[in-house]
Coordinates of C-alpha atoms and ligand atoms in Angstrom, one line a residue:
M1 CA -22.5 -30.0 -52.1
P2 CA -24.8 -27.4 -50.6
R3 CA -27.5 -29.0 -48.4
T4 CA -30.8 -27.8 -47.0
C5 CA -30.9 -27.9 -43.2
L6 CA -33.6 -27.0 -40.7
V7 CA -32.5 -25.9 -37.2
T8 CA -35.0 -25.3 -34.4
G9 CA -34.0 -22.9 -31.6
S10 CA -32.1 -21.0 -34.3
A11 CA -32.4 -17.6 -32.7
S12 CA -30.1 -18.1 -29.7
G13 CA -27.3 -20.1 -28.2
I14 CA -26.4 -23.5 -29.6
G15 CA -29.0 -23.4 -32.4
K16 CA -27.9 -20.0 -33.5
A17 CA -24.2 -21.1 -33.6
T18 CA -25.1 -24.2 -35.5
A19 CA -27.2 -22.3 -38.1
A20 CA -24.3 -19.9 -38.5
L21 CA -21.7 -22.6 -39.0
L22 CA -23.9 -24.5 -41.5
R23 CA -24.5 -21.3 -43.5
A24 CA -20.7 -20.6 -43.4
Q25 CA -20.2 -24.1 -44.8
G26 CA -22.4 -23.0 -47.8
H27 CA -25.6 -24.7 -46.8
T28 CA -29.1 -23.3 -46.8
V29 CA -30.5 -23.1 -43.3
I30 CA -34.2 -22.7 -42.4
G31 CA -34.4 -21.5 -38.8
A32 CA -37.3 -22.1 -36.6
D33 CA -38.0 -20.4 -33.3
L34 CA -40.5 -18.3 -31.3
K35 CA -39.3 -15.2 -33.1
D36 CA -36.4 -14.0 -35.4
A37 CA -36.6 -17.1 -37.6
D38 CA -37.8 -18.2 -41.0
I39 CA -40.5 -20.3 -39.3
T40 CA -42.0 -18.8 -36.2
A41 CA -43.7 -21.6 -34.2
D42 CA -44.2 -22.5 -30.6
L43 CA -43.0 -26.1 -30.5
S44 CA -44.5 -26.8 -27.1
T45 CA -47.9 -26.8 -28.7
P46 CA -49.6 -29.1 -31.2
E47 CA -50.4 -26.1 -33.4
G48 CA -46.8 -24.9 -33.5
R49 CA -45.5 -28.4 -34.3
A50 CA -48.0 -28.7 -37.2
E51 CA -47.0 -25.2 -38.4
L52 CA -43.3 -26.2 -38.4
V53 CA -44.0 -29.2 -40.7
T54 CA -46.3 -27.2 -43.0
R55 CA -43.9 -24.3 -43.4
A56 CA -40.9 -26.5 -43.8
R57 CA -42.7 -28.3 -46.7
E58 CA -43.7 -24.9 -48.3
L59 CA -40.2 -23.5 -47.9
T60 CA -38.6 -26.6 -49.5
G61 CA -40.8 -26.9 -52.5
G62 CA -43.7 -29.0 -51.3
R63 CA -47.2 -28.1 -50.5
G64 CA -48.3 -27.0 -47.1
L65 CA -51.9 -27.0 -46.0
A66 CA -52.3 -23.5 -47.3
G67 CA -51.0 -24.5 -50.7
G68 CA -53.6 -27.0 -51.6
P69 CA -55.6 -29.9 -50.4
G70 CA -52.6 -32.1 -49.7
L71 CA -49.7 -31.9 -47.4
E72 CA -46.9 -33.3 -49.5
G73 CA -43.5 -32.8 -51.1
G74 CA -40.6 -30.8 -49.7
R75 CA -37.2 -32.1 -48.9
L76 CA -34.6 -31.6 -46.2
D77 CA -31.0 -33.0 -46.0
A78 CA -30.5 -32.3 -42.2
V79 CA -32.6 -31.5 -39.2
V80 CA -31.1 -30.2 -35.9
S81 CA -33.5 -29.9 -33.0
C82 CA -32.1 -27.4 -30.5
A83 CA -35.2 -25.6 -29.1
G84 CA -35.3 -26.2 -25.4
V85 CA -36.0 -24.6 -22.0
A86 CA -34.9 -25.5 -18.5
H87 CA -37.9 -24.3 -16.5
F88 CA -39.0 -26.1 -13.4
A89 CA -42.4 -26.6 -15.1
P90 CA -44.3 -28.9 -17.5
L91 CA -43.4 -26.6 -20.4
T92 CA -39.9 -28.2 -20.2
I93 CA -41.2 -31.7 -21.0
R94 CA -43.6 -30.4 -23.6
L95 CA -40.8 -28.7 -25.5
N96 CA -37.7 -30.7 -24.8
H97 CA -39.3 -34.1 -25.4
F98 CA -42.6 -33.8 -27.3
G99 CA -41.5 -30.8 -29.3
A100 CA -38.3 -32.5 -30.3
V101 CA -40.0 -35.8 -31.2
A102 CA -42.6 -33.8 -33.2
T103 CA -39.7 -32.0 -35.0
L104 CA -37.8 -35.2 -35.8
A105 CA -40.7 -37.5 -36.6
G106 CA -42.7 -34.7 -38.3
L107 CA -39.9 -33.8 -40.6
R108 CA -38.7 -37.3 -41.2
P109 CA -40.7 -37.7 -44.5
L110 CA -38.9 -34.6 -45.8
L111 CA -35.6 -36.1 -44.7
T112 CA -36.2 -39.4 -46.5
A113 CA -36.8 -37.3 -49.7
G114 CA -33.4 -35.6 -49.2
T115 CA -29.8 -36.5 -50.0
D116 CA -27.7 -38.2 -47.3
P117 CA -30.2 -37.2 -44.7
R118 CA -29.2 -36.8 -41.0
A119 CA -30.8 -35.7 -37.8
V120 CA -29.5 -34.5 -34.4
V121 CA -31.3 -33.5 -31.2
I122 CA -29.6 -31.7 -28.3
G123 CA -29.6 -33.8 -25.1
S124 CA -27.7 -32.8 -22.0
I125 CA -25.3 -34.0 -19.3
D126 CA -28.3 -33.5 -17.1
S127 CA -29.7 -36.8 -18.5
V128 CA -27.3 -38.7 -16.3
H129 CA -28.5 -36.9 -13.2
P130 CA -31.4 -38.2 -11.1
T131 CA -34.7 -38.2 -13.1
D132 CA -38.4 -38.9 -12.4
P133 CA -39.3 -42.3 -13.8
A134 CA -43.0 -41.3 -14.0
I135 CA -42.1 -38.4 -16.4
V136 CA -39.6 -40.4 -18.4
D137 CA -42.0 -43.4 -18.8
A138 CA -44.9 -41.3 -19.8
A139 CA -42.8 -39.4 -22.4
L140 CA -41.4 -42.6 -23.8
A141 CA -45.0 -43.9 -24.0
G142 CA -45.9 -40.8 -26.1
D143 CA -48.4 -39.8 -23.5
E144 CA -48.1 -36.0 -23.2
P145 CA -51.0 -35.5 -20.8
A146 CA -49.5 -38.1 -18.4
A147 CA -46.0 -36.6 -18.7
V148 CA -47.4 -33.1 -18.0
A149 CA -49.3 -34.4 -15.0
A150 CA -46.2 -36.2 -13.6
S151 CA -44.2 -32.9 -14.1
W152 CA -46.8 -31.0 -12.1
A153 CA -46.5 -33.6 -9.4
A154 CA -42.8 -33.2 -9.3
V155 CA -43.2 -29.4 -9.1
D156 CA -45.7 -29.8 -6.3
R157 CA -43.4 -31.9 -4.2
G158 CA -40.5 -29.5 -4.6
E159 CA -38.7 -31.5 -7.3
G160 CA -39.3 -29.3 -10.3
H161 CA -35.6 -29.6 -11.3
L162 CA -36.3 -33.3 -12.2
V163 CA -38.5 -32.1 -15.1
Y164 CA -35.4 -31.0 -17.1
S165 CA -33.2 -34.0 -16.4
S166 CA -36.2 -36.3 -17.2
S167 CA -36.9 -34.5 -20.5
K168 CA -33.2 -35.0 -21.5
A169 CA -33.2 -38.6 -20.4
S170 CA -36.4 -39.4 -22.3
I171 CA -35.3 -37.7 -25.5
S172 CA -31.9 -39.5 -25.3
R173 CA -33.7 -42.9 -24.8
W174 CA -36.1 -42.0 -27.6
V175 CA -33.1 -41.5 -29.9
R176 CA -31.5 -44.8 -29.0
R177 CA -34.8 -46.6 -29.5
S178 CA -35.8 -44.9 -32.7
A179 CA -32.4 -44.7 -34.5
I180 CA -32.3 -48.5 -35.1
T181 CA -35.8 -48.8 -36.5
D182 CA -36.9 -49.1 -40.1
D183 CA -38.1 -45.5 -40.0
W184 CA -34.5 -44.2 -39.4
A185 CA -31.7 -46.8 -39.9
G186 CA -33.9 -48.7 -42.4
A187 CA -34.4 -45.4 -44.3
G188 CA -30.7 -44.6 -44.2
V189 CA -31.0 -41.7 -41.7
P190 CA -28.5 -41.5 -38.9
L191 CA -30.2 -40.1 -35.7
N192 CA -28.1 -39.0 -32.8
A193 CA -28.1 -36.8 -29.7
V194 CA -25.4 -34.3 -28.7
A195 CA -25.2 -33.9 -24.9
P196 CA -23.4 -30.8 -23.9
G197 CA -22.1 -30.0 -20.4
V198 CA -22.4 -26.4 -19.4
V199 CA -22.6 -24.0 -22.4
V200 CA -22.6 -20.3 -21.8
T201 CA -25.9 -19.2 -23.5
P202 CA -28.9 -17.2 -22.4
L203 CA -30.2 -20.4 -20.9
T204 CA -27.3 -20.7 -18.4
Q205 CA -26.1 -17.1 -18.0
P206 CA -28.5 -16.2 -15.2
L207 CA -27.4 -19.3 -13.2
L208 CA -23.7 -18.7 -13.8
A209 CA -24.1 -15.0 -12.8
D210 CA -25.3 -16.1 -9.3
P211 CA -22.3 -17.2 -7.2
D212 CA -24.3 -19.8 -5.2
M213 CA -25.9 -21.3 -8.3
R214 CA -22.6 -21.2 -10.2
G215 CA -21.0 -23.3 -7.4
L216 CA -23.9 -25.7 -7.6
V217 CA -23.5 -26.0 -11.4
E218 CA -19.8 -26.5 -11.1
R219 CA -20.2 -29.3 -8.5
S220 CA -22.9 -31.1 -10.4
V221 CA -21.3 -30.8 -13.9
P222 CA -17.5 -31.1 -13.4
M223 CA -15.7 -30.2 -16.7
P224 CA -12.0 -30.9 -16.3
L225 CA -11.3 -30.3 -20.0
H226 CA -11.5 -26.6 -20.9
G227 CA -14.4 -25.8 -18.5
H228 CA -17.6 -24.2 -19.7
A229 CA -18.1 -24.2 -23.5
R230 CA -19.2 -21.5 -25.9
P231 CA -21.9 -22.5 -28.4
E232 CA -19.4 -22.2 -31.2
Q233 CA -17.5 -25.1 -29.6
I234 CA -20.5 -27.4 -29.8
A235 CA -21.7 -26.5 -33.3
P236 CA -18.9 -28.3 -35.2
L237 CA -19.8 -31.7 -33.7
I238 CA -23.4 -31.2 -34.6
A239 CA -22.5 -30.1 -38.1
W240 CA -20.3 -33.2 -38.6
L241 CA -23.1 -35.5 -37.3
V242 CA -25.5 -34.1 -39.9
S243 CA -22.9 -34.2 -42.7
P244 CA -22.7 -36.9 -45.4
E245 CA -19.3 -37.9 -43.8
N246 CA -21.3 -39.4 -41.0
T247 CA -22.2 -42.8 -42.4
H248 CA -22.2 -45.1 -39.3
V249 CA -22.6 -43.1 -36.1
T250 CA -26.3 -43.5 -35.1
G251 CA -28.3 -44.0 -31.9
Q252 CA -25.5 -42.3 -29.9
V253 CA -25.7 -39.7 -27.2
V254 CA -22.4 -38.0 -27.8
F255 CA -21.3 -36.1 -24.7
A256 CA -19.5 -32.8 -25.6
D257 CA -19.0 -32.0 -22.0
G258 CA -15.4 -31.4 -21.1
G259 CA -15.3 -34.8 -19.4
A260 CA -18.3 -34.4 -17.2
D261 CA -19.9 -37.7 -18.2
A262 CA -16.7 -39.6 -17.5
A263 CA -16.3 -37.8 -14.2
L264 CA -19.8 -38.5 -13.1
R265 CA -20.3 -42.0 -14.4
G266 CA -16.8 -43.3 -14.4
D267 CA -15.8 -46.4 -16.4
R268 CA -19.1 -48.3 -15.9
T269 CA -20.5 -47.1 -19.2
W270 CA -19.1 -46.5 -22.6
Ligands
LIG301 P1 -31.0 -20.7 -25.6 O1 -32.0 -20.3 -24.6 O2 -29.9 -19.8 -25.9 O3 -31.7 -21.1 -27.0 C1 -32.9 -21.9 -27.0 C2 -33.8 -21.4 -28.1 O4 -35.0 -22.2 -28.1 C3 -34.2 -19.9 -28.0 O5 -33.9 -19.2 -29.2 C4 -35.7 -20.0 -27.7 O6 -36.4 -18.9 -28.2 C5 -36.1 -21.3 -28.4 N1 -37.3 -21.7 -27.8 C6 -37.7 -21.7 -26.5 N2 -39.0 -22.1 -26.4 C7 -39.4 -22.4 -27.6 C8 -40.6 -22.9 -28.1 N3 -41.7 -23.1 -27.3 N4 -40.7 -23.1 -29.4 C9 -39.7 -22.9 -30.3 N5 -38.5 -22.4 -29.8 C10 -38.4 -22.2 -28.5 O7 -30.5 -22.1 -25.0 P2 -29.3 -23.1 -25.5 O8 -28.4 -23.1 -24.3 O9 -28.7 -22.7 -26.8 O10 -30.1 -24.4 -25.5 C11 -30.3 -25.2 -26.7 C12 -30.5 -26.6 -26.4 O11 -29.3 -27.1 -25.7 C13 -31.6 -26.8 -25.4 O12 -32.3 -28.0 -25.8 C14 -30.9 -27.0 -24.1 O13 -31.7 -27.8 -23.2 C15 -29.7 -27.7 -24.5 N6 -28.6 -27.7 -23.6 C16 -28.0 -26.5 -23.2 C17 -27.0 -26.5 -22.3 C18 -26.3 -25.3 -21.9 O14 -25.5 -25.3 -20.9 N7 -26.6 -24.1 -22.4 C19 -26.4 -27.8 -21.8 C20 -27.1 -28.9 -22.3 C21 -28.1 -28.9 -23.1

């Protein structure tokens, strides 16, 4: 049965591969990205997040703000939130946490109008690395100005790398908290995160091209099974999690990481 799916970050990397796979499976995909997408929106900003929801409604048969006085209607069967950056800067928490939450929560009313609705956000193996509790706590409290201030503080003390790991830890914890609530489980919508190890995309290519950085990446993300992944090797897991076949997997952070999580965290967690 063809489904209507919305994928953010659809112009590159994991989002692009996921959109291509879902289309190859016969589904309609609405892509959202900064450019080269059905919906162009900057999801690090409140305006861009509002634009995403408005346009998604319009494109799926509802009314956006431009179409009338109300903001209603529209339906989606799956949402995949892939848009993300790894800058040592507050933009990373704005997009990776607040942009993803706005995508998932903002499109949730369209999902609950859909058929066998499902949602996935991309986490990261970096979520098990050291984080900055001030950033994570502010993000989980929904306090974007405080999360941005804490990110600037991390940058100022030379720990800008913590912004990315914190953004992935906070969105993973948000998934686990939210998935079991009335809004998601109660509405019959599985909500999961997929946490890749190192995937060769424009996000990681500059790092991997530098021998020193590559060595650092390989030591911090050991991948004994099959090494670094291609985006096409992550997309099938995402596609399955948002398929009607997934009836009971929810609130999970599924590591698709060649064994990195098991290598880093051992058998203390499961
Ligand atoms: P990518 O750079 O190939 O794709 C990211 C996409 O997000 C791009 O098309 C970009 O234009 C879009 N984007 C960036 N800023 C945006 C904004 N403000 N608003 C809307 N769209 C925006 O990166 P990749 O590797 O495909 O990353 C996808 C997700 O996977 C990210 O959340 C990333 O953190 C995560 N991830 C990637 C890993 C990797 O090794 N490549 C590992 C673990 C997680």
